[in-house]
Amino acid sequence: MATYPVTTPTSAPAACRDSHRALLRIVRGGSDRGVEAVVVAATWSTAHLTAATELAAKLGATVVALCSRSAKADEFAALASRFPGLSWLAIDVPAGYHHPLLDFATSRTAEAKAYRLGDLSVKRNLGLLLAGLLGWRSVLFLDEDIRDLDVDEVREGAVALDDLRMVGLEVAEFPDNSVVCHAHRLGGGRQQTFVSGSALLVDTDRIESFFPEIYNEDWLFLFDAVCRREVGRFGVVTQLEYEPFRDPKRAEGEEFGDVFAEGLMDLAHLRLPKSTAEDPGYWRGFLARRKEFIQQIGDRINTRSPSRLGTDALGALHAAEGRRAMITPNSCAAYLRAWGKDLTEWATRMHDLPRAASLSSALHRLELAGDAMSPALEGFVQKGTVMAPQGVRCSDSARVAATAQIGAPYRQLQDGEWERLNRPTSIGAGCDIGHFCFIGEEAEIGAGTIVDTYCMVEGGGTIGEDVVITHRASVGAKADVGDRSVIGCSLVCERSRVGADCRVFGDLIHRQLDPTKPWDAPESEETSPILGDHVFVGWGATVIGGIKVGTGAYICAGATVTKDIDPGLIVTGTNEVYAPEDWNGALGKSEFFRHTVAS
């Protein structure tokens, strides 16, 4: 197999060249290198993924369907079932999905925020991350509207990745162009197509770029490789036809990306460094030529016989020019600087990205485990690091952060062993388990409960429904917390009992009467505090030992309690007990006591 430069670049600057093919290398076929994954960004019905799925099956590659809007992972699963032995992964990418690995300065620029173009960039970047995590080196990116895929051409194109970083399949029909370039063709211009992310083979081991949130994001992705003449084209595919001029907002949304990408490609033709475009003066001249280019297209269309298509094209050109007039040279130069910083940061992230031990591990790393389906997984895998998967039951509607530990073994005792409850660890419907939480073996978390970040529920703990456990709170082994209670940044020791509708912001602890014994040995167990329903324990209060606090009691902030407390009483200081009617202050008149006494 050999690759060849095509032509010598022109030296004349332009606002939009008819062709950029001089920047590509023609690929000659050779031996089979293989493709490991086919990544498809899907927003239409999954029926549109049939062509990509058939291709992946013939290649022996994993097909990755990144779904949103009308495309659904479970529907893709039904499609994939028609291909025995197919390796596949389908992910319902959540609306507004964000991850620290996908945090880019370019996404926060005014240009990106003004014209969001969907989640295509996010999905393609997810494809790059999955490739890095799972060790896929040869990846084919496809759009869902690409058809007439020839498996032999794809295989031969992949061979060129031994020499090149990317190889694009030419989209012959329907042409893959911007709205302005479609108008250029309609007006008689000799507009050609360029390689794009719609059908692009990538050697992910040698790529340090990403897809920014901008129109022509694929041109920016391959730009540095284009400048090094390390992008080739091979083979032909087709694209489903669409009406480029139907909505003028399409042209408006594309214009900044079209200007920026065409301006960059002009540098590549002229063999000028990217730093040339850091000067706003470069963009000032380019924007002026772009204005003239759009005007010339409109003039040519006006000379043709009137038609609805021509009228629509003129409307689209008007919208594009309106947007172009708002683009400043400084904004282009600023975007270039932001993009440069993003490229450096992305290269570092990818270099530091560890290889995942499994598909499940990769999905947890991306916080997408609960949104994924694959024959390599057991249905919709929950978002959590399950340490004891055989003994964990987690509701499909629960949300578990990627860094949480679910079903972790009982804590090692100083002496003796825990008596087992012989029940699975369970996470109820609608639960929300935060980052870095520790949910022990045989623990039960009731429906609707929220466990905030860095919290711990030790083995055998029982948490009722609609409970809130706030940041860094700890519930000891075999403790019991009733429905609708709040455990706030506090310690609830082993075997404590907290009733329903309690608020506990202080600590419930053992007496530790004999410090010579192992503090947690079962044979030296001490009884633990028991709180009735509707008990309030204020900040910094301490309830010590096997005492009972009656229903509706109120433990003031900072109080120390070492004796039983009758229902409905107030405790302050050290065991200072008051009836509400004897309390000097507003607390004694609170509705809290009327409610708890009545109940």
Coordinates of C-alpha atoms in Angstrom, one line a residue:
M1 CA 0.0 0.0 0.0
A2 CA 1.2 3.5 -0.8
T3 CA 0.0 7.1 -0.2
Y4 CA 0.7 10.1 -2.4
P5 CA 0.4 13.8 -2.1
V6 CA -2.0 15.1 -4.7
T7 CA -1.2 18.6 -5.8
T8 CA 0.9 21.6 -4.9
P9 CA -1.2 24.1 -2.7
T10 CA -2.2 27.4 -4.2
S11 CA -0.7 30.6 -2.7
A12 CA -3.8 32.8 -3.2
P13 CA -6.0 33.5 -0.1
A14 CA -9.7 32.8 -0.5
A15 CA -12.9 33.2 1.6
C16 CA -14.1 29.7 0.6
R17 CA -12.2 27.4 -1.8
D18 CA -14.0 25.1 -4.2
S19 CA -12.0 22.2 -2.9
H20 CA -9.6 21.3 -0.1
R21 CA -8.7 17.9 -1.6
A22 CA -5.1 19.1 -2.3
L23 CA -4.6 18.8 1.4
L24 CA -5.4 15.1 1.4
R25 CA -3.4 12.0 0.4
I26 CA -4.9 9.4 -1.9
V27 CA -4.9 6.0 -0.3
R28 CA -4.1 2.8 -2.2
G29 CA -5.5 -0.4 -0.8
G30 CA -3.4 -3.1 0.9
S31 CA -3.6 -5.8 3.6
D32 CA -6.3 -5.9 6.3
R33 CA -5.6 -3.9 9.5
G34 CA -9.0 -4.3 11.0
V35 CA -11.5 -1.9 12.7
E36 CA -12.2 -2.4 16.4
A37 CA -15.2 -0.1 16.8
V38 CA -17.8 1.7 14.8
V39 CA -19.1 4.8 16.7
V40 CA -22.5 6.3 15.6
A41 CA -24.1 9.4 16.9
A42 CA -27.8 8.7 16.8
T43 CA -30.8 11.1 17.2
W44 CA -33.3 9.6 14.7
S45 CA -35.1 6.3 15.2
T46 CA -32.7 3.4 15.6
A47 CA -33.9 2.0 12.3
H48 CA -31.4 4.4 10.7
L49 CA -28.6 2.5 12.4
T50 CA -29.1 -0.6 10.4
A51 CA -26.4 0.2 7.8
A52 CA -23.8 0.9 10.5
T53 CA -24.8 -2.2 12.4
E54 CA -24.5 -4.4 9.3
L55 CA -21.1 -3.0 8.6
A56 CA -19.9 -3.6 12.2
A57 CA -21.1 -7.2 12.0
K58 CA -19.1 -7.8 8.8
L59 CA -16.0 -6.1 10.2
G60 CA -16.2 -8.0 13.5
A61 CA -16.1 -4.6 15.3
T62 CA -18.0 -3.4 18.3
V63 CA -20.8 -1.0 17.2
V64 CA -21.4 1.9 19.7
A65 CA -24.8 3.6 19.4
L66 CA -24.7 6.9 21.3
C67 CA -28.4 7.7 21.5
S68 CA -30.5 10.8 22.3
R69 CA -33.8 12.4 21.2
S70 CA -35.7 9.8 19.1
A71 CA -33.0 7.2 19.3
K72 CA -33.2 4.8 22.3
A73 CA -30.7 2.3 23.6
D74 CA -33.4 -0.4 24.2
E75 CA -34.7 0.0 20.7
F76 CA -31.1 -0.4 19.4
A77 CA -30.8 -3.6 21.5
A78 CA -33.7 -5.0 19.5
L79 CA -32.0 -4.1 16.3
A80 CA -28.7 -5.6 17.4
S81 CA -30.4 -8.9 18.4
R82 CA -30.9 -9.6 14.6
F83 CA -27.1 -10.0 14.3
P84 CA -26.0 -13.1 16.2
G85 CA -22.6 -12.7 17.9
L86 CA -22.5 -8.9 17.3
S87 CA -20.5 -7.0 19.9
W88 CA -22.5 -3.8 20.7
L89 CA -22.9 -1.0 23.2
A90 CA -25.8 1.4 23.3
I91 CA -25.9 4.4 25.6
D92 CA -28.8 6.8 26.2
V93 CA -26.7 10.0 26.5
P94 CA -28.6 12.2 29.0
A95 CA -29.7 15.6 27.9
G96 CA -27.2 18.1 29.0
Y97 CA -24.6 15.4 29.8
H98 CA -21.4 16.8 31.1
H99 CA -18.2 15.3 32.5
P100 CA -15.0 16.8 33.8
L101 CA -13.1 15.1 30.9
L102 CA -15.4 17.0 28.5
D103 CA -14.9 20.5 30.1
F104 CA -13.7 22.9 27.4
A105 CA -13.1 26.6 27.3
T106 CA -14.4 26.7 23.7
S107 CA -17.8 25.4 24.9
R108 CA -18.1 28.5 27.1
T109 CA -17.3 31.0 24.4
A110 CA -20.1 33.3 23.2
E111 CA -19.9 31.8 19.8
A112 CA -20.5 28.2 21.1
K113 CA -23.3 29.3 23.5
A114 CA -25.2 31.4 21.0
Y115 CA -25.8 28.5 18.5
R116 CA -25.8 25.1 20.2
L117 CA -25.9 22.5 17.4
G118 CA -27.0 19.5 19.4
D119 CA -24.9 16.9 21.1
L120 CA -22.8 15.6 18.1
S121 CA -19.5 16.9 19.5
V122 CA -20.2 15.4 22.9
K123 CA -21.0 12.0 21.4
R124 CA -17.9 12.0 19.2
N125 CA -15.7 12.9 22.1
L126 CA -17.3 10.1 24.1
G127 CA -16.3 7.8 21.3
L128 CA -12.7 9.0 21.7
L129 CA -12.8 8.5 25.5
L130 CA -14.3 5.0 25.2
A131 CA -11.5 4.2 22.7
G132 CA -8.9 5.3 25.2
L133 CA -10.5 3.5 28.1
L134 CA -11.1 0.2 26.2
G135 CA -8.0 0.2 24.1
W136 CA -9.7 0.6 20.7
R137 CA -7.1 1.8 18.3
S138 CA -8.8 1.8 14.9
V139 CA -12.2 3.5 15.1
L140 CA -14.7 4.4 12.4
F141 CA -16.9 7.4 13.2
L142 CA -20.2 7.3 11.3
D143 CA -23.2 9.6 11.0
E144 CA -26.6 7.8 11.1
D145 CA -27.5 9.2 7.6
I146 CA -24.5 7.5 5.8
R147 CA -25.4 4.7 3.4
D148 CA -23.8 2.4 0.8
L149 CA -20.9 1.3 3.1
D150 CA -18.6 -1.2 1.4
V151 CA -16.9 -3.4 4.0
D152 CA -13.8 -4.0 1.7
E153 CA -13.3 -0.3 1.2
V154 CA -13.5 0.3 4.9
R155 CA -11.0 -2.4 5.6
E156 CA -8.6 -1.1 2.9
G157 CA -9.0 2.4 4.2
A158 CA -8.1 1.2 7.7
V159 CA -4.8 -0.2 6.4
A160 CA -3.7 3.4 5.6
L161 CA -3.8 4.2 9.3
D162 CA -0.4 2.5 9.5
D163 CA 0.9 5.7 7.8
L164 CA -1.8 8.2 8.4
R165 CA -3.7 9.4 11.4
M166 CA -7.1 9.6 9.7
V167 CA -8.8 8.4 6.5
G168 CA -12.1 9.8 5.3
L169 CA -14.6 8.1 3.0
E170 CA -15.8 10.5 0.4
V171 CA -19.5 11.4 0.6
A172 CA -20.4 11.5 -3.0
E173 CA -24.1 11.9 -2.8
F174 CA -25.8 13.8 -1.2
P175 CA -22.9 16.3 -0.9
D176 CA -21.7 16.9 2.7
N177 CA -21.4 20.7 2.6
S178 CA -22.4 23.8 4.6
V179 CA -25.5 25.7 3.6
V180 CA -23.3 28.5 2.0
C181 CA -21.3 25.9 0.0
H182 CA -24.6 24.2 -1.1
A183 CA -25.7 27.7 -2.4
H184 CA -22.3 28.1 -4.1
R185 CA -22.9 24.8 -6.0
L186 CA -26.5 25.9 -6.8
G187 CA -25.2 29.2 -8.2
G188 CA -22.8 27.3 -10.6
G189 CA -19.7 27.1 -8.4
R190 CA -17.5 24.0 -8.7
Q191 CA -18.0 23.0 -5.1
Q192 CA -16.4 19.7 -4.0
T193 CA -16.7 17.9 -0.6
F194 CA -14.0 17.2 1.9
V195 CA -13.5 14.4 4.4
S196 CA -15.6 14.8 7.6
G197 CA -16.6 13.1 10.8
S198 CA -19.6 11.6 9.0
A199 CA -17.4 8.7 7.7
L200 CA -13.9 8.9 9.3
L201 CA -11.4 6.3 10.2
V202 CA -9.2 7.3 13.1
D203 CA -6.0 5.9 14.7
T204 CA -6.9 6.9 18.2
D205 CA -3.4 6.1 19.6
R206 CA -1.9 9.0 17.5
I207 CA -4.6 11.6 17.9
E208 CA -4.4 14.5 20.4
S209 CA -7.4 16.5 19.2
F210 CA -11.1 16.6 20.1
F211 CA -14.4 17.7 18.5
P212 CA -15.3 21.3 19.8
E213 CA -18.9 22.4 20.1
I214 CA -19.0 24.3 16.9
Y215 CA -20.1 23.7 13.3
N216 CA -17.3 22.1 11.3
E217 CA -16.1 20.5 14.6
D218 CA -14.7 17.6 12.5
W219 CA -12.5 19.9 10.5
L220 CA -11.0 21.3 13.7
F221 CA -10.5 17.7 14.9
L222 CA -8.4 16.8 11.8
F223 CA -6.8 20.2 11.2
D224 CA -3.4 19.6 12.7
A225 CA -3.2 16.2 10.9
V226 CA -4.2 17.9 7.7
C227 CA -1.3 20.4 8.1
R228 CA 1.1 17.5 8.5
R229 CA -0.5 15.9 5.4
E230 CA -1.5 12.9 7.5
V231 CA -5.1 12.6 6.4
G232 CA -6.2 10.6 3.4
R233 CA -9.3 9.7 1.5
F234 CA -10.4 6.3 0.3
G235 CA -13.7 4.8 -0.8
V236 CA -17.1 6.3 -1.4
V237 CA -20.3 6.5 0.6
T238 CA -23.6 8.3 0.2
Q239 CA -25.6 10.5 2.5
L240 CA -29.4 10.7 2.8
E241 CA -30.7 13.8 1.0
Y242 CA -32.0 16.8 3.0
E243 CA -33.1 20.4 2.3
P244 CA -30.2 22.6 3.2
F245 CA -32.1 25.9 2.7
R246 CA -35.4 25.0 4.4
D247 CA -34.5 26.8 7.6
P248 CA -32.4 30.0 7.4
K249 CA -31.4 29.5 11.1
R250 CA -29.3 26.5 9.9
A251 CA -27.1 28.8 7.9
E252 CA -27.0 31.3 10.7
G253 CA -25.9 28.6 13.2
E254 CA -23.2 27.3 10.8
E255 CA -21.6 30.6 9.9
F256 CA -19.1 31.1 12.7
G257 CA -17.9 27.5 12.4
D258 CA -17.7 27.8 8.6
V259 CA -15.7 31.1 8.8
F260 CA -13.4 29.7 11.4
A261 CA -12.8 26.3 9.7
E262 CA -12.4 27.8 6.2
G263 CA -10.0 30.4 7.6
L264 CA -7.9 27.6 9.1
M265 CA -7.9 25.5 6.0
D266 CA -6.6 28.5 4.0
L267 CA -3.6 28.5 6.3
A268 CA -3.1 24.9 5.5
H269 CA -3.2 25.6 1.7
L270 CA -0.7 28.5 2.2
R271 CA 1.5 26.4 4.5
L272 CA 1.3 29.1 7.1
P273 CA 1.5 28.3 10.8
K274 CA -1.6 28.3 12.9
S275 CA -0.2 31.2 14.9
T276 CA -0.8 33.4 11.9
A277 CA -4.5 33.4 12.8
E278 CA -3.8 34.8 16.3
D279 CA -3.6 38.2 14.6
P280 CA -7.1 39.8 14.3
G281 CA -5.8 41.3 11.1
Y282 CA -5.8 37.9 9.5
W283 CA -9.5 37.5 10.3
R284 CA -10.3 41.0 9.3
G285 CA -9.2 40.3 5.7
F286 CA -10.8 36.9 5.7
L287 CA -14.2 38.2 6.9
A288 CA -14.1 40.8 4.2
R289 CA -13.5 38.2 1.5
R290 CA -16.3 36.0 3.0
K291 CA -18.7 38.9 2.7
E292 CA -17.8 39.3 -1.0
F293 CA -18.1 35.5 -1.5
I294 CA -21.6 35.4 -0.1
Q295 CA -22.6 38.4 -2.2
Q296 CA -21.3 36.8 -5.4
I297 CA -23.2 33.6 -4.7
G298 CA -26.4 35.6 -4.3
D299 CA -25.8 37.5 -7.5
R300 CA -25.3 34.3 -9.4
I301 CA -28.5 32.7 -8.1
N302 CA -30.4 35.9 -8.9
T303 CA -29.4 35.6 -12.5
R304 CA -30.9 32.1 -12.8
S305 CA -34.5 31.2 -13.5
P306 CA -36.7 31.9 -10.5
S307 CA -37.5 28.8 -8.4
R308 CA -38.5 27.9 -4.8
L309 CA -35.0 26.4 -4.2
G310 CA -33.4 29.6 -5.4
T311 CA -35.6 31.7 -3.2
D312 CA -34.9 29.6 -0.2
A313 CA -31.2 29.7 -0.9
L314 CA -31.2 33.5 -1.0
G315 CA -33.0 33.5 2.3
A316 CA -30.3 31.2 3.8
L317 CA -27.6 33.4 2.4
H318 CA -29.2 36.5 3.9
A319 CA -29.2 34.8 7.3
A320 CA -25.6 33.7 6.9
E321 CA -24.5 37.2 5.9
G322 CA -26.4 38.6 8.9
R323 CA -24.4 36.3 11.2
R324 CA -21.1 37.0 9.4
A325 CA -21.6 40.7 10.0
M326 CA -21.7 40.1 13.7
I327 CA -18.5 38.1 13.8
T328 CA -15.5 40.2 14.8
P329 CA -11.8 39.6 14.0
N330 CA -11.1 39.6 17.8
S331 CA -13.7 36.9 18.5
C332 CA -12.0 34.6 15.9
A333 CA -8.6 35.2 17.4
A334 CA -10.0 34.7 20.9
Y335 CA -11.6 31.4 19.9
L336 CA -8.3 30.2 18.4
R337 CA -6.6 30.9 21.7
A338 CA -9.3 29.1 23.7
W339 CA -9.1 26.2 21.3
G340 CA -5.3 26.0 21.7
K341 CA -5.6 25.8 25.4
D342 CA -8.3 23.1 25.1
L343 CA -6.1 21.0 22.8
T344 CA -3.3 21.1 25.3
E345 CA -5.6 20.2 28.2
W346 CA -7.2 17.4 26.2
A347 CA -3.9 15.9 25.2
T348 CA -3.0 15.7 28.9
R349 CA -6.3 14.2 29.9
M350 CA -6.0 11.5 27.2
H351 CA -2.4 10.7 28.2
D352 CA -3.4 10.4 31.8
L353 CA -6.5 8.3 31.1
P354 CA -6.0 4.9 32.6
R355 CA -7.0 1.8 30.7
A356 CA -10.3 0.4 32.1
A357 CA -10.4 -3.1 33.4
S358 CA -13.7 -3.8 31.8
L359 CA -16.6 -2.2 29.8
S360 CA -18.5 -1.7 33.1
S361 CA -15.5 0.1 34.6
A362 CA -15.2 2.4 31.6
L363 CA -18.9 3.3 31.8
H364 CA -18.6 4.0 35.5
R365 CA -15.6 6.3 34.8
L366 CA -17.8 8.3 32.4
E367 CA -20.8 8.2 34.8
L368 CA -22.9 6.5 32.1
A369 CA -23.2 3.0 33.6
G370 CA -26.9 3.5 34.4
D371 CA -27.6 4.6 30.8
A372 CA -25.9 1.7 29.0
M373 CA -26.9 -1.6 27.5
S374 CA -24.6 -4.3 26.1
P375 CA -24.4 -8.1 25.9
A376 CA -21.2 -7.6 28.0
L377 CA -23.3 -6.1 30.8
E378 CA -26.2 -7.4 32.8
G379 CA -29.0 -5.1 31.4
F380 CA -28.8 -1.5 32.5
V381 CA -25.8 -1.4 34.8
Q382 CA -26.2 0.9 37.8
K383 CA -23.9 3.9 38.3
G384 CA -21.8 2.7 41.1
T385 CA -18.8 0.6 41.9
V386 CA -20.4 -2.6 43.1
M387 CA -17.9 -4.5 45.2
A388 CA -20.1 -7.5 45.8
P389 CA -22.2 -7.8 42.6
Q390 CA -23.7 -11.1 43.4
G391 CA -25.3 -9.8 46.6
V392 CA -26.6 -6.4 45.5
R393 CA -30.0 -5.5 44.4
C394 CA -30.3 -2.0 43.0
S395 CA -33.5 -0.5 41.6
D396 CA -33.3 0.6 37.9
S397 CA -34.6 4.0 39.0
A398 CA -31.9 4.6 41.6
R399 CA -29.0 6.9 40.8
V400 CA -25.6 5.9 42.2
A401 CA -22.5 8.0 41.6
A402 CA -19.6 6.4 39.8
T403 CA -17.3 6.7 42.9
A404 CA -19.7 5.1 45.4
Q405 CA -19.0 1.6 46.8
I406 CA -22.0 -0.6 47.1
G407 CA -22.1 -3.9 49.0
A408 CA -18.7 -3.4 50.6
P409 CA -17.7 -6.2 53.1
Y410 CA -18.3 -5.7 56.8
R411 CA -15.6 -3.8 58.6
Q412 CA -12.9 -6.0 60.1
L413 CA -13.5 -6.3 63.9
Q414 CA -10.7 -6.1 66.5
D415 CA -12.0 -9.4 67.9
G416 CA -14.7 -11.7 66.7
E417 CA -17.0 -11.8 63.7
W418 CA -20.2 -10.0 62.7
E419 CA -23.4 -12.1 62.9
R420 CA -24.7 -12.1 59.4
L421 CA -28.3 -11.2 58.5
N422 CA -28.2 -13.3 55.3
R423 CA -29.9 -10.7 53.1
P424 CA -28.7 -8.8 50.0
T425 CA -27.5 -5.3 49.9
S426 CA -30.4 -3.3 48.5
I427 CA -30.9 0.2 47.1
G428 CA -34.5 1.1 46.7
A429 CA -36.4 2.8 43.9
G430 CA -35.6 6.5 43.4
C431 CA -32.6 6.5 45.7
D432 CA -29.7 8.9 45.1
I433 CA -26.3 7.7 46.3
G434 CA -23.7 10.5 46.1
H435 CA -20.0 10.4 45.2
F436 CA -17.6 8.5 47.5
C437 CA -20.4 7.0 49.6
F438 CA -19.8 3.6 51.3
I439 CA -22.8 1.3 51.5
G440 CA -21.9 -1.8 53.4
E441 CA -22.8 -5.5 52.8
E442 CA -26.4 -6.4 53.8
A443 CA -27.4 -2.8 54.2
E444 CA -30.9 -1.8 53.1
I445 CA -31.6 1.7 51.7
G446 CA -35.3 2.4 51.4
A447 CA -37.0 4.0 48.4
G448 CA -36.6 7.7 47.8
T449 CA -33.6 8.0 50.3
I450 CA -30.8 10.5 49.6
V451 CA -27.3 9.6 50.7
D452 CA -25.1 12.7 50.3
T453 CA -21.4 12.7 49.3
Y454 CA -18.8 11.0 51.5
C455 CA -21.5 9.3 53.7
M456 CA -21.3 5.8 55.2
V457 CA -23.9 3.2 56.0
E458 CA -22.1 0.2 57.4
G459 CA -23.0 -3.4 56.9
G460 CA -26.4 -4.5 58.0
G461 CA -27.7 -0.9 58.4
T462 CA -31.4 -0.4 57.7
I463 CA -32.4 3.0 56.3
G464 CA -36.1 3.7 55.8
E465 CA -37.9 5.4 53.0
D466 CA -37.4 9.1 52.1
V467 CA -34.5 9.5 54.5
V468 CA -31.9 12.2 54.0
I469 CA -28.3 11.4 55.1
T470 CA -26.2 14.6 54.6
H471 CA -22.5 15.2 53.8
R472 CA -20.1 13.0 55.8
A473 CA -22.7 11.5 58.1
S474 CA -22.0 7.9 59.3
V475 CA -24.6 5.3 60.2
G476 CA -23.0 2.3 62.0
A477 CA -23.4 -1.4 61.4
K478 CA -26.9 -2.8 62.0
A479 CA -28.2 0.6 63.0
D480 CA -31.9 1.4 62.1
V481 CA -33.1 4.7 60.8
G482 CA -36.9 5.3 60.4
D483 CA -38.8 6.7 57.5
R484 CA -38.5 10.4 56.6
S485 CA -35.7 11.1 59.1
V486 CA -32.7 13.3 58.6
I487 CA -29.2 12.3 59.7
G488 CA -27.1 15.5 59.4
C489 CA -23.3 15.3 59.4
S490 CA -23.4 13.1 62.5
L491 CA -22.4 9.8 63.9
V492 CA -25.0 7.1 64.6
C493 CA -23.2 4.3 66.3
E494 CA -23.6 0.5 65.7
R495 CA -27.1 -0.9 66.6
S496 CA -28.6 2.5 67.3
R497 CA -32.3 2.9 66.7
V498 CA -33.7 6.2 65.2
G499 CA -37.5 6.5 64.9
A500 CA -39.5 8.0 62.1
D501 CA -39.5 11.7 61.3
C502 CA -36.4 12.4 63.5
R503 CA -33.8 15.0 62.8
V504 CA -30.4 14.1 64.2
F505 CA -27.6 16.6 63.9
G506 CA -25.6 15.4 66.9
D507 CA -23.9 12.1 67.7
L508 CA -25.3 8.8 69.1
I509 CA -22.4 6.9 70.7
H510 CA -21.5 4.1 73.1
R511 CA -20.4 4.7 76.7
Q512 CA -17.2 2.6 76.4
L513 CA -17.3 1.8 80.1
D514 CA -14.4 -0.7 79.9
P515 CA -11.6 0.6 77.7
T516 CA -9.5 -2.5 78.3
K517 CA -11.8 -4.6 76.0
P518 CA -11.7 -4.5 72.2
W519 CA -14.0 -1.6 71.5
D520 CA -16.0 -3.3 68.8
A521 CA -15.9 -7.0 69.8
P522 CA -19.4 -8.6 69.7
E523 CA -19.0 -10.3 73.1
S524 CA -18.4 -6.9 74.7
E525 CA -21.3 -5.2 73.0
E526 CA -22.8 -2.2 74.8
T527 CA -26.3 -1.2 74.3
S528 CA -26.9 1.7 71.9
P529 CA -29.2 4.8 72.0
I530 CA -32.8 4.4 71.0
L531 CA -34.7 7.5 69.7
G532 CA -38.5 7.4 69.4
D533 CA -40.4 9.1 66.6
H534 CA -40.2 12.9 66.0
V535 CA -37.0 13.4 68.1
F536 CA -34.8 16.3 67.4
V537 CA -31.1 16.2 68.3
G538 CA -29.3 19.6 67.8
W539 CA -25.8 20.4 66.4
G540 CA -23.0 19.1 68.6
A541 CA -25.3 17.3 71.0
T542 CA -24.2 13.9 72.3
V543 CA -26.6 11.0 73.3
I544 CA -24.5 8.4 75.1
G545 CA -25.1 4.7 75.8
G546 CA -28.1 2.5 75.9
I547 CA -30.7 5.1 76.8
K548 CA -34.1 5.8 75.4
V549 CA -35.2 9.2 74.2
G550 CA -39.0 9.4 74.1
T551 CA -41.2 10.5 71.2
G552 CA -41.1 14.2 70.5
A553 CA -38.2 15.0 72.8
Y554 CA -35.9 18.0 71.8
I555 CA -32.2 17.8 72.6
C556 CA -30.7 21.2 72.4
A557 CA -27.5 22.0 70.5
G558 CA -24.4 21.1 72.5
A559 CA -26.3 19.1 75.1
T560 CA -25.1 15.8 76.7
V561 CA -27.6 13.1 77.5
T562 CA -26.7 10.0 79.5
K563 CA -30.1 9.1 80.9
D564 CA -33.6 8.2 79.6
I565 CA -35.7 11.1 78.5
D566 CA -39.5 11.0 78.7
P567 CA -41.5 12.0 75.6
G568 CA -42.0 15.6 74.7
L569 CA -39.3 17.1 77.0
I570 CA -36.5 19.5 76.3
V571 CA -32.9 18.7 77.3
T572 CA -30.0 21.2 77.5
G573 CA -26.6 21.3 79.2
T574 CA -25.9 17.9 80.8
N575 CA -29.1 16.1 81.5
E576 CA -31.0 19.3 82.3
V577 CA -34.6 18.4 81.5
Y578 CA -37.5 20.8 81.1
A579 CA -41.1 20.5 80.2
P580 CA -42.0 22.8 77.3
E581 CA -44.3 24.9 79.5
D582 CA -41.4 25.5 81.9
W583 CA -39.0 26.6 79.2
N584 CA -38.1 30.3 79.1
G585 CA -38.2 31.2 75.4
A586 CA -40.0 30.6 72.1
L587 CA -38.9 26.9 71.8
G588 CA -41.4 25.8 74.5
K589 CA -44.3 27.4 72.5
S590 CA -43.2 25.7 69.2
E591 CA -45.7 23.8 67.1
F592 CA -43.1 21.0 67.3
F593 CA -44.3 20.0 70.8
R594 CA -48.0 20.4 70.0
H595 CA -47.6 18.1 67.0
T596 CA -45.5 15.4 68.8
V597 CA -47.7 15.3 71.9
A598 CA -50.8 15.0 69.8
S599 CA -49.2 12.2 67.8

